[in-house]
mmCIF file of C-alpha atoms in Angstrom:
data_model
loop_
_atom_site.group_PDB
_atom_site.id
_atom_site.type_symbol
_atom_site.label_atom_id
_atom_site.label_comp_id
_atom_site.label_asym_id
_atom_site.label_seq_id
_atom_site.Cartn_x
_atom_site.Cartn_y
_atom_site.Cartn_z
ATOM 1 C CA MET A 19 66.781 15.753 143.121
ATOM 2 C CA THR A 20 66.627 16.535 147.088
ATOM 3 C CA PRO A 21 64.312 14.961 149.338
ATOM 4 C CA GLU A 22 62.588 18.378 149.507
ATOM 5 C CA ASP A 23 61.929 18.369 145.553
ATOM 6 C CA PHE A 24 60.467 14.785 145.818
ATOM 7 C CA ALA A 25 58.127 15.916 148.235
ATOM 8 C CA ALA A 26 57.041 19.063 146.126
ATOM 9 C CA LEU A 27 56.533 16.609 143.286
ATOM 10 C CA LEU A 28 54.034 14.431 145.449
ATOM 11 C CA ALA A 29 51.673 17.876 146.445
ATOM 12 C CA PRO A 30 49.045 18.305 144.546
ATOM 13 C CA GLU A 31 50.471 21.124 142.357
ATOM 14 C CA GLY A 32 53.476 18.703 141.645
ATOM 15 C CA ARG A 33 51.475 15.752 140.757
ATOM 16 C CA ALA A 34 49.311 17.949 138.021
ATOM 17 C CA LEU A 35 52.326 19.358 136.731
ATOM 18 C CA LEU A 36 53.930 15.567 136.357
ATOM 19 C CA ASP A 37 50.926 14.334 134.788
ATOM 20 C CA SER A 38 50.831 16.968 132.499
ATOM 21 C CA LEU A 39 54.380 16.574 130.931
ATOM 22 C CA ARG A 40 53.398 12.505 130.053
ATOM 23 C CA ASP A 41 54.360 12.839 126.291
ATOM 24 C CA TYR A 42 56.305 15.852 126.252
ATOM 25 C CA ASP A 43 59.327 15.870 123.918
ATOM 26 C CA PRO A 44 62.785 16.150 125.688
ATOM 27 C CA ALA A 45 63.953 17.953 122.480
ATOM 28 C CA GLN A 46 61.596 20.674 123.543
ATOM 29 C CA GLU A 47 62.601 20.961 126.835
ATOM 30 C CA LEU A 48 63.948 24.493 127.027
ATOM 31 C CA ALA A 49 61.057 25.865 125.634
ATOM 32 C CA VAL A 50 58.453 23.436 127.795
ATOM 33 C CA ALA A 51 60.602 24.689 130.863
ATOM 34 C CA THR A 52 60.469 28.497 129.933
ATOM 35 C CA ARG A 53 56.430 28.338 129.807
ATOM 36 C CA LEU A 54 56.044 26.307 132.558
ATOM 37 C CA ARG A 55 58.196 28.573 134.840
ATOM 38 C CA ARG A 56 55.667 31.414 134.397
ATOM 39 C CA GLU A 57 53.197 29.481 136.421
ATOM 40 C CA HIS A 58 55.354 27.252 138.756
ATOM 41 C CA PRO A 59 58.573 27.527 140.776
ATOM 42 C CA ALA A 60 61.499 26.616 138.809
ATOM 43 C CA GLU A 61 62.736 24.314 141.782
ATOM 44 C CA LEU A 62 59.241 22.381 141.111
ATOM 45 C CA VAL A 63 59.546 22.551 136.725
ATOM 46 C CA SER A 64 63.328 21.182 137.165
ATOM 47 C CA ALA A 65 62.407 18.562 139.227
ATOM 48 C CA ALA A 66 58.788 17.628 137.080
ATOM 49 C CA LEU A 67 60.909 17.802 133.875
ATOM 50 C CA GLY A 68 63.818 15.191 135.381
ATOM 51 C CA GLN A 69 61.201 12.760 136.308
ATOM 52 C CA ALA A 70 59.123 12.609 133.270
ATOM 53 C CA ARG A 71 62.318 11.964 131.724
ATOM 54 C CA LEU A 72 62.869 9.260 134.091
ATOM 55 C CA ARG A 73 59.513 7.746 133.386
ATOM 56 C CA GLN A 74 59.506 7.938 129.664
ATOM 57 C CA ARG A 75 62.781 5.421 129.895
ATOM 58 C CA ALA A 76 61.530 3.664 132.768
ATOM 59 C CA VAL A 77 58.396 2.104 130.175
ATOM 60 C CA ALA A 78 60.571 -0.215 128.353
ATOM 61 C CA LYS A 79 61.345 -1.888 131.857
ATOM 62 C CA PHE A 80 58.111 -1.554 133.755
ATOM 63 C CA GLY A 81 55.338 -0.669 130.708
ATOM 64 C CA ALA A 82 53.753 2.430 130.233
ATOM 65 C CA GLU A 83 50.855 1.728 132.643
ATOM 66 C CA ASP A 84 53.126 1.408 135.885
ATOM 67 C CA ALA A 85 56.113 3.543 134.516
ATOM 68 C CA PHE A 86 53.637 6.819 134.476
ATOM 69 C CA ARG A 87 52.735 6.073 137.808
ATOM 70 C CA MET A 88 55.837 5.581 139.377
ATOM 71 C CA TYR A 89 58.744 7.478 140.441
ATOM 72 C CA PHE A 90 62.366 7.205 139.841
ATOM 73 C CA THR A 91 65.629 8.525 140.913
ATOM 74 C CA PRO A 92 68.307 8.864 138.494
ATOM 75 C CA GLY A 93 70.305 5.644 139.159
ATOM 76 C CA GLY A 94 67.260 3.909 140.364
ATOM 77 C CA GLY A 95 65.776 3.170 137.534
ATOM 78 C CA GLU A 96 68.797 1.966 135.947
ATOM 79 C CA MET A 97 69.337 -0.615 139.036
ATOM 80 C CA ALA A 98 65.838 -1.924 139.461
ATOM 81 C CA THR A 99 65.197 -5.209 138.292
ATOM 82 C CA ARG A 100 62.892 -5.404 135.079
ATOM 83 C CA ALA A 101 59.147 -5.731 136.121
ATOM 84 C CA SER A 102 59.160 -9.286 133.972
ATOM 85 C CA VAL A 103 62.267 -10.678 135.886
ATOM 86 C CA ALA A 104 60.579 -9.508 139.175
ATOM 87 C CA SER A 105 57.310 -10.675 138.671
ATOM 88 C CA TYR A 106 59.003 -14.765 137.712
ATOM 89 C CA ARG A 107 61.060 -14.353 140.982
ATOM 90 C CA ALA A 108 58.195 -13.529 142.969
ATOM 91 C CA GLU A 109 56.213 -16.640 141.355
ATOM 92 C CA ARG A 110 59.194 -18.943 142.134
ATOM 93 C CA LEU A 111 58.794 -17.524 146.141
ATOM 94 C CA ALA A 112 55.228 -17.914 146.020
ATOM 95 C CA ALA A 113 55.422 -21.343 144.930
ATOM 96 C CA LEU A 114 57.839 -22.108 147.785
ATOM 97 C CA GLY A 115 54.597 -21.097 150.096
ATOM 98 C CA VAL A 116 56.346 -17.425 151.125
ATOM 99 C CA ARG A 117 54.101 -15.137 152.450
ATOM 100 C CA SER A 118 56.306 -12.749 154.183
ATOM 101 C CA VAL A 119 59.868 -11.039 152.780
ATOM 102 C CA ALA A 120 62.378 -8.983 153.877
ATOM 103 C CA ASP A 121 63.545 -6.883 150.933
ATOM 104 C CA LEU A 122 67.145 -5.568 151.710
ATOM 105 C CA CYS A 123 68.452 -2.853 149.392
ATOM 106 C CA CYS A 124 64.916 -2.524 147.813
ATOM 107 C CA GLY A 125 66.108 0.331 145.594
ATOM 108 C CA ILE A 126 62.932 2.163 144.162
ATOM 109 C CA GLY A 127 60.789 -0.854 145.189
ATOM 110 C CA GLY A 128 60.444 -2.748 141.658
ATOM 111 C CA ASP A 129 61.192 -6.307 143.542
ATOM 112 C CA ALA A 130 58.783 -5.199 146.290
ATOM 113 C CA LEU A 131 56.196 -4.400 144.016
ATOM 114 C CA ALA A 132 56.094 -7.523 142.244
ATOM 115 C CA LEU A 133 55.938 -9.543 145.784
ATOM 116 C CA ALA A 134 52.905 -8.025 146.858
ATOM 117 C CA ARG A 135 50.901 -8.198 143.686
ATOM 118 C CA LEU A 136 50.956 -11.815 144.502
ATOM 119 C CA GLY A 137 49.473 -11.018 148.148
ATOM 120 C CA ILE A 138 53.103 -11.401 149.759
ATOM 121 C CA TRP A 139 53.867 -8.853 152.561
ATOM 122 C CA VAL A 140 57.211 -7.002 151.979
ATOM 123 C CA LEU A 141 59.285 -5.229 154.229
ATOM 124 C CA ALA A 142 61.323 -3.257 151.956
ATOM 125 C CA VAL A 143 64.345 -1.523 153.254
ATOM 126 C CA ASP A 144 67.048 1.209 151.901
ATOM 127 C CA HIS A 145 69.636 3.283 153.652
ATOM 128 C CA ASP A 146 69.108 6.215 151.140
ATOM 129 C CA PRO A 147 66.272 8.856 152.552
ATOM 130 C CA LEU A 148 65.423 9.924 149.175
ATOM 131 C CA THR A 149 65.637 6.074 147.656
ATOM 132 C CA ALA A 150 63.107 4.871 150.745
ATOM 133 C CA ALA A 151 60.884 7.828 149.975
ATOM 134 C CA VAL A 152 60.557 6.961 146.033
ATOM 135 C CA ALA A 153 59.772 3.534 147.122
ATOM 136 C CA ARG A 154 57.217 4.255 149.755
ATOM 137 C CA ALA A 155 55.649 6.586 146.805
ATOM 138 C CA ASN A 156 55.607 3.922 144.366
ATOM 139 C CA ALA A 157 53.736 1.676 146.487
ATOM 140 C CA GLU A 158 51.086 4.074 147.303
ATOM 141 C CA ALA A 159 50.656 4.705 143.642
ATOM 142 C CA LEU A 160 50.210 1.076 142.551
ATOM 143 C CA GLY A 161 47.737 0.548 145.139
ATOM 144 C CA LEU A 162 50.232 -1.652 147.468
ATOM 145 C CA ALA A 163 50.654 0.333 149.978
ATOM 146 C CA ASP A 164 49.017 -2.380 152.870
ATOM 147 C CA LEU A 165 51.427 -4.704 151.812
ATOM 148 C CA ILE A 166 54.689 -2.776 151.695
ATOM 149 C CA GLU A 167 56.068 -1.044 154.872
ATOM 150 C CA VAL A 168 59.007 0.627 153.524
ATOM 151 C CA ARG A 169 61.875 1.504 156.059
ATOM 152 C CA GLU A 170 65.047 3.961 155.724
ATOM 153 C CA ALA A 171 67.986 1.753 157.587
ATOM 154 C CA ASP A 172 71.009 -0.102 157.338
ATOM 155 C CA VAL A 173 70.311 -3.182 155.991
ATOM 156 C CA THR A 174 73.150 -4.944 158.268
ATOM 157 C CA GLU A 175 71.330 -3.845 161.270
ATOM 158 C CA VAL A 176 67.487 -5.177 160.360
ATOM 159 C CA ASP A 177 66.168 -8.217 162.042
ATOM 160 C CA THR A 178 64.620 -10.711 159.171
ATOM 161 C CA SER A 179 64.020 -13.642 161.409
ATOM 162 C CA GLY A 180 59.977 -12.819 161.225
ATOM 163 C CA HIS A 181 59.823 -13.498 157.675
ATOM 164 C CA ASP A 182 59.658 -16.432 155.730
ATOM 165 C CA ALA A 183 62.430 -15.471 152.932
ATOM 166 C CA VAL A 184 64.828 -12.760 152.561
ATOM 167 C CA PHE A 185 65.694 -10.927 149.198
ATOM 168 C CA ILE A 186 68.769 -9.195 149.051
ATOM 169 C CA ASP A 187 70.121 -6.886 146.128
ATOM 170 C CA PRO A 188 73.375 -5.238 146.895
ATOM 171 C CA ALA A 189 74.341 -2.134 145.104
ATOM 172 C CA ARG A 190 76.649 -3.235 142.190
ATOM 173 C CA ARG A 191 77.658 0.210 140.889
ATOM 174 C CA GLY A 192 79.902 2.921 142.861
ATOM 175 C CA GLY A 193 81.493 6.309 142.214
ATOM 176 C CA ARG A 194 83.615 4.828 139.277
ATOM 177 C CA GLY A 195 80.517 2.902 137.693
ATOM 178 C CA ARG A 196 79.845 -0.881 137.927
ATOM 179 C CA ILE A 197 81.521 -3.141 140.436
ATOM 180 C CA PHE A 198 82.420 -6.596 139.555
ATOM 181 C CA ASP A 199 84.054 -7.685 142.692
ATOM 182 C CA PRO A 200 81.658 -9.069 144.536
ATOM 183 C CA GLU A 201 83.348 -8.008 147.901
ATOM 184 C CA SER A 202 82.987 -4.675 146.849
ATOM 185 C CA TYR A 203 79.257 -4.982 146.798
ATOM 186 C CA SER A 204 77.305 -2.700 148.957
ATOM 187 C CA PRO A 205 77.027 -4.845 151.398
ATOM 188 C CA PRO A 206 79.395 -7.288 150.330
ATOM 189 C CA LEU A 207 78.462 -10.696 149.373
ATOM 190 C CA SER A 208 79.779 -12.207 152.134
ATOM 191 C CA TRP A 209 77.744 -10.650 154.251
ATOM 192 C CA ALA A 210 74.608 -11.615 151.858
ATOM 193 C CA VAL A 211 75.302 -14.945 151.769
ATOM 194 C CA GLU A 212 75.875 -15.314 155.852
ATOM 195 C CA THR A 213 71.980 -13.746 155.943
ATOM 196 C CA ALA A 214 70.464 -16.252 153.205
ATOM 197 C CA ARG A 215 71.723 -18.959 155.181
ATOM 198 C CA ALA A 216 70.199 -18.110 158.191
ATOM 199 C CA ALA A 217 66.448 -17.722 156.397
ATOM 200 C CA GLN A 218 64.503 -20.666 155.650
ATOM 201 C CA TYR A 219 64.189 -19.077 151.734
ATOM 202 C CA ALA A 220 66.574 -16.479 150.127
ATOM 203 C CA ALA A 221 67.262 -15.035 147.045
ATOM 204 C CA ILE A 222 70.370 -12.722 146.252
ATOM 205 C CA LYS A 223 70.334 -10.808 143.289
ATOM 206 C CA ILE A 224 73.874 -10.549 141.730
ATOM 207 C CA ALA A 225 75.996 -9.923 138.263
ATOM 208 C CA PRO A 226 75.311 -12.350 135.559
ATOM 209 C CA GLY A 227 79.178 -12.854 135.295
ATOM 210 C CA ILE A 228 80.168 -14.226 138.367
ATOM 211 C CA PRO A 229 82.480 -16.893 138.500
ATOM 212 C CA HIS A 230 80.913 -20.370 138.906
ATOM 213 C CA GLU A 231 83.401 -21.137 141.693
ATOM 214 C CA ALA A 232 82.636 -18.140 143.918
ATOM 215 C CA VAL A 233 79.021 -19.655 144.091
ATOM 216 C CA PRO A 234 78.527 -21.093 147.503
ATOM 217 C CA ALA A 235 77.931 -25.303 147.460
ATOM 218 C CA GLU A 236 74.475 -24.659 149.078
ATOM 219 C CA ALA A 237 73.089 -22.358 146.875
ATOM 220 C CA GLU A 238 71.091 -22.781 143.146
ATOM 221 C CA ALA A 239 72.701 -20.687 140.808
ATOM 222 C CA GLU A 240 70.018 -19.298 138.129
ATOM 223 C CA TRP A 241 70.694 -17.250 135.331
ATOM 224 C CA ILE A 242 67.851 -15.124 133.739
ATOM 225 C CA SER A 243 67.720 -13.711 130.351
ATOM 226 C CA ASP A 244 64.482 -11.951 128.737
ATOM 227 C CA GLN A 245 63.668 -11.769 125.202
ATOM 228 C CA GLY A 246 67.726 -12.862 124.323
ATOM 229 C CA ASP A 247 69.160 -10.608 126.900
ATOM 230 C CA VAL A 248 71.060 -11.739 129.774
ATOM 231 C CA LYS A 249 70.027 -9.693 133.007
ATOM 232 C CA GLU A 250 70.634 -11.181 136.096
ATOM 233 C CA ALA A 251 71.947 -14.219 138.233
ATOM 234 C CA VAL A 252 70.730 -15.383 141.519
ATOM 235 C CA LEU A 253 71.746 -17.064 144.180
ATOM 236 C CA TRP A 254 68.711 -19.135 146.053
ATOM 237 C CA PHE A 255 68.902 -20.937 149.194
ATOM 238 C CA GLY A 256 66.407 -23.560 150.714
ATOM 239 C CA THR A 257 65.650 -24.450 147.181
ATOM 240 C CA ALA A 258 67.990 -26.905 144.968
ATOM 241 C CA PRO A 259 71.571 -26.744 146.584
ATOM 242 C CA GLY A 260 74.323 -27.451 143.415
ATOM 243 C CA THR A 261 71.730 -26.724 140.687
ATOM 244 C CA VAL A 262 72.674 -24.713 138.194
ATOM 245 C CA ARG A 263 69.600 -23.288 136.248
ATOM 246 C CA ALA A 264 69.185 -21.041 132.820
ATOM 247 C CA THR A 265 65.926 -19.298 132.606
ATOM 248 C CA LEU A 266 64.294 -17.607 129.488
ATOM 249 C CA LEU A 267 61.856 -15.019 129.348
ATOM 250 C CA PRO A 268 59.103 -14.753 128.395
ATOM 251 C CA GLY A 269 57.902 -18.296 129.590
ATOM 252 C CA PRO A 270 59.596 -19.073 131.823
ATOM 253 C CA ARG A 271 61.708 -21.756 129.942
ATOM 254 C CA GLY A 272 64.414 -23.346 131.522
ATOM 255 C CA LEU A 273 67.268 -25.682 131.974
ATOM 256 C CA HIS A 274 68.723 -27.192 135.146
ATOM 257 C CA THR A 275 70.700 -29.562 136.221
ATOM 258 C CA ALA A 276 73.221 -30.530 139.259
ATOM 259 C CA ASP A 277 75.347 -32.815 137.270
ATOM 260 C CA PRO A 278 76.238 -30.715 134.145
ATOM 261 C CA LEU A 279 77.454 -32.747 131.094
ATOM 262 C CA PRO A 280 80.893 -32.631 130.145
ATOM 263 C CA ASP A 281 81.758 -30.190 127.120
ATOM 264 C CA PRO A 282 80.683 -31.572 124.064
ATOM 265 C CA GLU A 283 83.217 -32.657 121.176
ATOM 266 C CA ALA A 284 84.393 -30.383 118.651
ATOM 267 C CA GLY A 285 83.855 -30.926 114.828
ATOM 268 C CA PRO A 286 83.176 -29.702 111.445
ATOM 269 C CA VAL A 287 80.790 -27.174 110.666
ATOM 270 C CA GLY A 288 77.461 -28.528 109.643
ATOM 271 C CA ARG A 289 74.469 -26.892 107.820
ATOM 272 C CA TRP A 290 73.053 -25.332 110.704
ATOM 273 C CA LEU A 291 74.486 -23.199 113.629
ATOM 274 C CA TYR A 292 72.988 -22.887 116.829
ATOM 275 C CA GLU A 293 73.611 -19.456 118.920
ATOM 276 C CA PRO A 294 72.859 -20.664 122.609
ATOM 277 C CA ASP A 295 70.820 -18.210 124.916
ATOM 278 C CA GLY A 296 73.104 -16.005 126.932
ATOM 279 C CA ALA A 297 71.832 -17.601 130.205
ATOM 280 C CA VAL A 298 72.553 -20.997 128.593
ATOM 281 C CA ILE A 299 76.029 -19.897 128.231
ATOM 282 C CA ARG A 300 76.522 -18.431 131.572
ATOM 283 C CA ALA A 301 75.078 -21.299 133.354
ATOM 284 C CA HIS A 302 77.581 -23.556 131.273
ATOM 285 C CA LEU A 303 74.875 -26.020 130.140
ATOM 286 C CA VAL A 304 75.787 -25.463 126.469
ATOM 287 C CA ALA A 305 76.520 -29.338 126.633
ATOM 288 C CA GLU A 306 72.831 -29.635 127.817
ATOM 289 C CA VAL A 307 71.629 -28.180 124.750
ATOM 290 C CA ALA A 308 74.229 -29.718 122.258
ATOM 291 C CA GLU A 309 73.308 -33.191 123.359
ATOM 292 C CA ARG A 310 69.454 -32.526 122.302
ATOM 293 C CA LEU A 311 70.155 -30.746 119.225
ATOM 294 C CA ASP A 312 72.700 -34.099 118.386
ATOM 295 C CA GLY A 313 74.927 -31.303 118.053
ATOM 296 C CA ARG A 314 78.807 -30.501 118.366
ATOM 297 C CA LEU A 315 81.058 -27.432 118.957
ATOM 298 C CA ILE A 316 82.575 -25.584 116.051
ATOM 299 C CA ASP A 317 85.582 -25.199 118.416
ATOM 300 C CA PRO A 318 86.293 -26.407 121.803
ATOM 301 C CA THR A 319 86.527 -23.131 123.470
ATOM 302 C CA ILE A 320 83.383 -21.219 121.421
ATOM 303 C CA ALA A 321 80.131 -21.668 122.400
ATOM 304 C CA TYR A 322 78.391 -21.973 118.798
ATOM 305 C CA ILE A 323 76.777 -25.897 118.456
ATOM 306 C CA THR A 324 76.638 -27.229 114.670
ATOM 307 C CA ALA A 325 74.659 -29.876 113.475
ATOM 308 C CA ASP A 326 73.763 -31.602 110.332
ATOM 309 C CA GLU A 327 69.675 -31.681 110.980
ATOM 310 C CA LEU A 328 67.480 -28.696 112.042
ATOM 311 C CA ARG A 329 65.753 -28.992 115.215
ATOM 312 C CA GLU A 330 63.264 -26.652 117.128
ATOM 313 C CA THR A 331 64.660 -25.261 120.509
ATOM 314 C CA PRO A 332 64.039 -22.154 122.706
ATOM 315 C CA TYR A 333 67.519 -22.503 124.122
ATOM 316 C CA ALA A 334 69.286 -21.746 120.962
ATOM 317 C CA THR A 335 68.501 -19.668 117.748
ATOM 318 C CA ALA A 336 69.455 -21.419 114.649
ATOM 319 C CA TYR A 337 71.181 -20.416 111.423
ATOM 320 C CA GLU A 338 71.547 -22.093 108.245
ATOM 321 C CA ILE A 339 75.050 -21.883 106.958
ATOM 322 C CA THR A 340 76.179 -21.403 103.306
ATOM 323 C CA ASP A 341 79.802 -20.918 103.571
ATOM 324 C CA VAL A 342 82.771 -21.660 105.937
ATOM 325 C CA LEU A 343 85.956 -19.525 105.186
ATOM 326 C CA PRO A 344 89.100 -18.568 106.340
ATOM 327 C CA PHE A 345 89.240 -15.154 107.872
ATOM 328 C CA GLY A 346 89.644 -12.123 104.779
ATOM 329 C CA LEU A 347 87.946 -9.349 104.515
ATOM 330 C CA LYS A 348 88.555 -8.938 100.851
ATOM 331 C CA LYS A 349 87.467 -12.405 100.121
ATOM 332 C CA LEU A 350 83.929 -11.565 102.371
ATOM 333 C CA LYS A 351 83.764 -8.439 100.794
ATOM 334 C CA ALA A 352 83.755 -9.820 97.367
ATOM 335 C CA LEU A 353 81.369 -12.399 98.401
ATOM 336 C CA LEU A 354 79.145 -10.199 99.795
ATOM 337 C CA ARG A 355 78.905 -7.829 96.553
ATOM 338 C CA GLU A 356 78.235 -11.094 94.149
ATOM 339 C CA ARG A 357 75.080 -11.845 96.179
ATOM 340 C CA GLY A 358 74.270 -8.456 96.626
ATOM 341 C CA VAL A 359 73.984 -8.053 100.030
ATOM 342 C CA GLY A 360 73.193 -4.891 101.969
ATOM 343 C CA ILE A 361 71.675 -5.706 105.315
ATOM 344 C CA LEU A 362 74.488 -7.306 106.980
ATOM 345 C CA THR A 363 74.222 -8.729 110.564
ATOM 346 C CA VAL A 364 77.640 -9.197 112.269
ATOM 347 C CA LYS A 365 77.930 -11.553 115.317
ATOM 348 C CA LYS A 366 81.163 -12.567 116.822
ATOM 349 C CA ARG A 367 82.599 -14.846 119.030
ATOM 350 C CA GLY A 368 86.370 -15.400 119.504
ATOM 351 C CA SER A 369 87.251 -12.666 117.366
ATOM 352 C CA ALA A 370 88.945 -9.138 117.900
ATOM 353 C CA ILE A 371 87.076 -7.658 114.826
ATOM 354 C CA GLU A 372 84.015 -5.342 115.819
ATOM 355 C CA PRO A 373 81.210 -5.726 113.781
ATOM 356 C CA GLU A 374 80.913 -1.903 113.209
ATOM 357 C CA GLU A 375 84.644 -1.639 111.891
ATOM 358 C CA LEU A 376 83.661 -4.842 109.805
ATOM 359 C CA ARG A 377 80.439 -3.310 107.871
ATOM 360 C CA LYS A 378 82.764 -0.102 107.215
ATOM 361 C CA LYS A 379 85.160 -2.117 105.537
ATOM 362 C CA VAL A 380 82.872 -4.172 103.278
ATOM 363 C CA LYS A 381 80.520 -1.651 102.525
ATOM 364 C CA PRO A 382 77.587 -4.046 101.942
ATOM 365 C CA GLN A 383 75.157 -2.870 99.161
ATOM 366 C CA GLY A 384 72.360 -4.372 97.721
ATOM 367 C CA PRO A 385 68.960 -5.862 98.282
ATOM 368 C CA ASN A 386 69.580 -9.017 100.310
ATOM 369 C CA SER A 387 70.690 -9.905 103.478
ATOM 370 C CA ALA A 388 72.986 -12.370 105.394
ATOM 371 C CA THR A 389 74.324 -12.938 108.640
ATOM 372 C CA VAL A 390 78.225 -13.437 108.991
ATOM 373 C CA PHE A 391 79.975 -15.187 112.185
ATOM 374 C CA LEU A 392 83.396 -13.854 112.970
ATOM 375 C CA THR A 393 84.931 -16.828 115.084
ATOM 376 C CA ARG A 394 87.501 -20.057 115.374
ATOM 377 C CA VAL A 395 86.626 -23.019 113.563
ATOM 378 C CA ALA A 396 89.233 -25.609 115.282
ATOM 379 C CA GLY A 397 91.501 -23.049 116.486
ATOM 380 C CA ALA A 398 91.281 -20.933 112.866
ATOM 381 C CA PRO A 399 90.161 -17.511 112.843
ATOM 382 C CA SER A 400 86.825 -17.882 110.152
ATOM 383 C CA MET A 401 83.857 -16.440 108.764
ATOM 384 C CA LEU A 402 80.411 -18.425 108.704
ATOM 385 C CA ILE A 403 78.183 -16.964 105.844
ATOM 386 C CA GLY A 404 74.270 -17.791 106.124
ATOM 387 C CA ALA A 405 70.697 -16.804 107.359
ATOM 388 C CA PRO A 406 68.343 -17.273 110.346
ATOM 389 C CA ALA A 407 66.786 -20.517 109.972
ATOM 390 C CA VAL A 408 63.181 -21.126 108.899
ATOM 391 C CA PRO A 409 62.060 -24.439 110.571
ATOM 392 C CA PRO A 410 59.995 -26.537 107.992
ATOM 393 C CA ALA A 411 56.854 -28.097 108.900
ATOM 394 C CA GLY A 412 57.029 -31.051 110.978
ATOM 395 C CA ALA A 413 61.269 -30.447 112.042
ATOM 396 C CA PRO A 414 61.818 -32.499 114.714
ATOM 397 C CA ALA A 415 61.653 -30.792 117.850
ATOM 398 C CA ALA A 416 64.867 -31.155 120.574
ATOM 399 C CA THR A 417 64.915 -33.511 123.330
ATOM 400 C CA PRO A 418 63.096 -32.551 126.276
ATOM 401 C CA GLY A 419 65.376 -30.933 128.886
ATOM 402 C CA ARG A 420 66.301 -32.420 132.656
#
């Protein structure tokens, strides 16, 4: 899509055409395109169909009400912050008293929209002409144009000194896909950190796989998951230097500490197995969860917690374990057949076997369900079989977090 194609979508004919495609079936695209080209220019029809597909995909991230009013670029929707995460971050900034933010590398404007909805004034900057035009159109479409100024510029040349806070979302994808080296971000992480240090408050969105040793000493590092999926990490400046935080959405529910506990001891597998949320694992706060559960690890190198008593916790999913076996496909296949297991959930940590490969080999059949964990116990390849725990009434809660 060119800027000219996008401008045509914003004209009355383009808007009406796009609105008519809200519920269209992409599987019928050829027939739909043929019909529409009888009444509209071919270039406009192509642009509208492409935008309609992007809107449908964006519903999962932005919700139907916003997604079908917004505009997207092919990569912009993928890279944009999920609305729930953007709203949470905007609320953190608002709680700090922030009233204006320089949003650098704003993309299609997802974070700017969340900030503006809290009454925060936003300077949204992106160097790409089409992306900036899309961000501007989104501010207008959602009635937030009075609070969002979109500027097409090189973010490294923007003066941010007049703003209460800076938010930076460096591009982490290139021509060859995802970028893992923070210094290959655009702009590099080192530039983002220097810019953040000069601000009263700042937040830098980064990939959740960033090594802890790459976190600046004066930053707070936060890992965020949404409905169990780790979405991103954020480096905060001006908040709590040296703190690590795991935040779980919806909620939010969070663990944080500036003095992490040492790794818990490993011990025998008990009746209950806890799978910590990914944000907890990324933040290296498994020991904090284990302490609250009075638990231990099943192996010094594996982030599964085991305990002899069931306790409720938002920071891990509990399973009741019925069998702990050395790894062996024949043994597993025989056990599943004996128990009539046809619905098999396969989880792995510390195993080279892929879940789909295992399912094909054991061929589960029957009316019952089970969960198998492919992992290591005390260094040995093992299989743990069980099912999601059902907390009994009155089950003790985990010790409150710190």
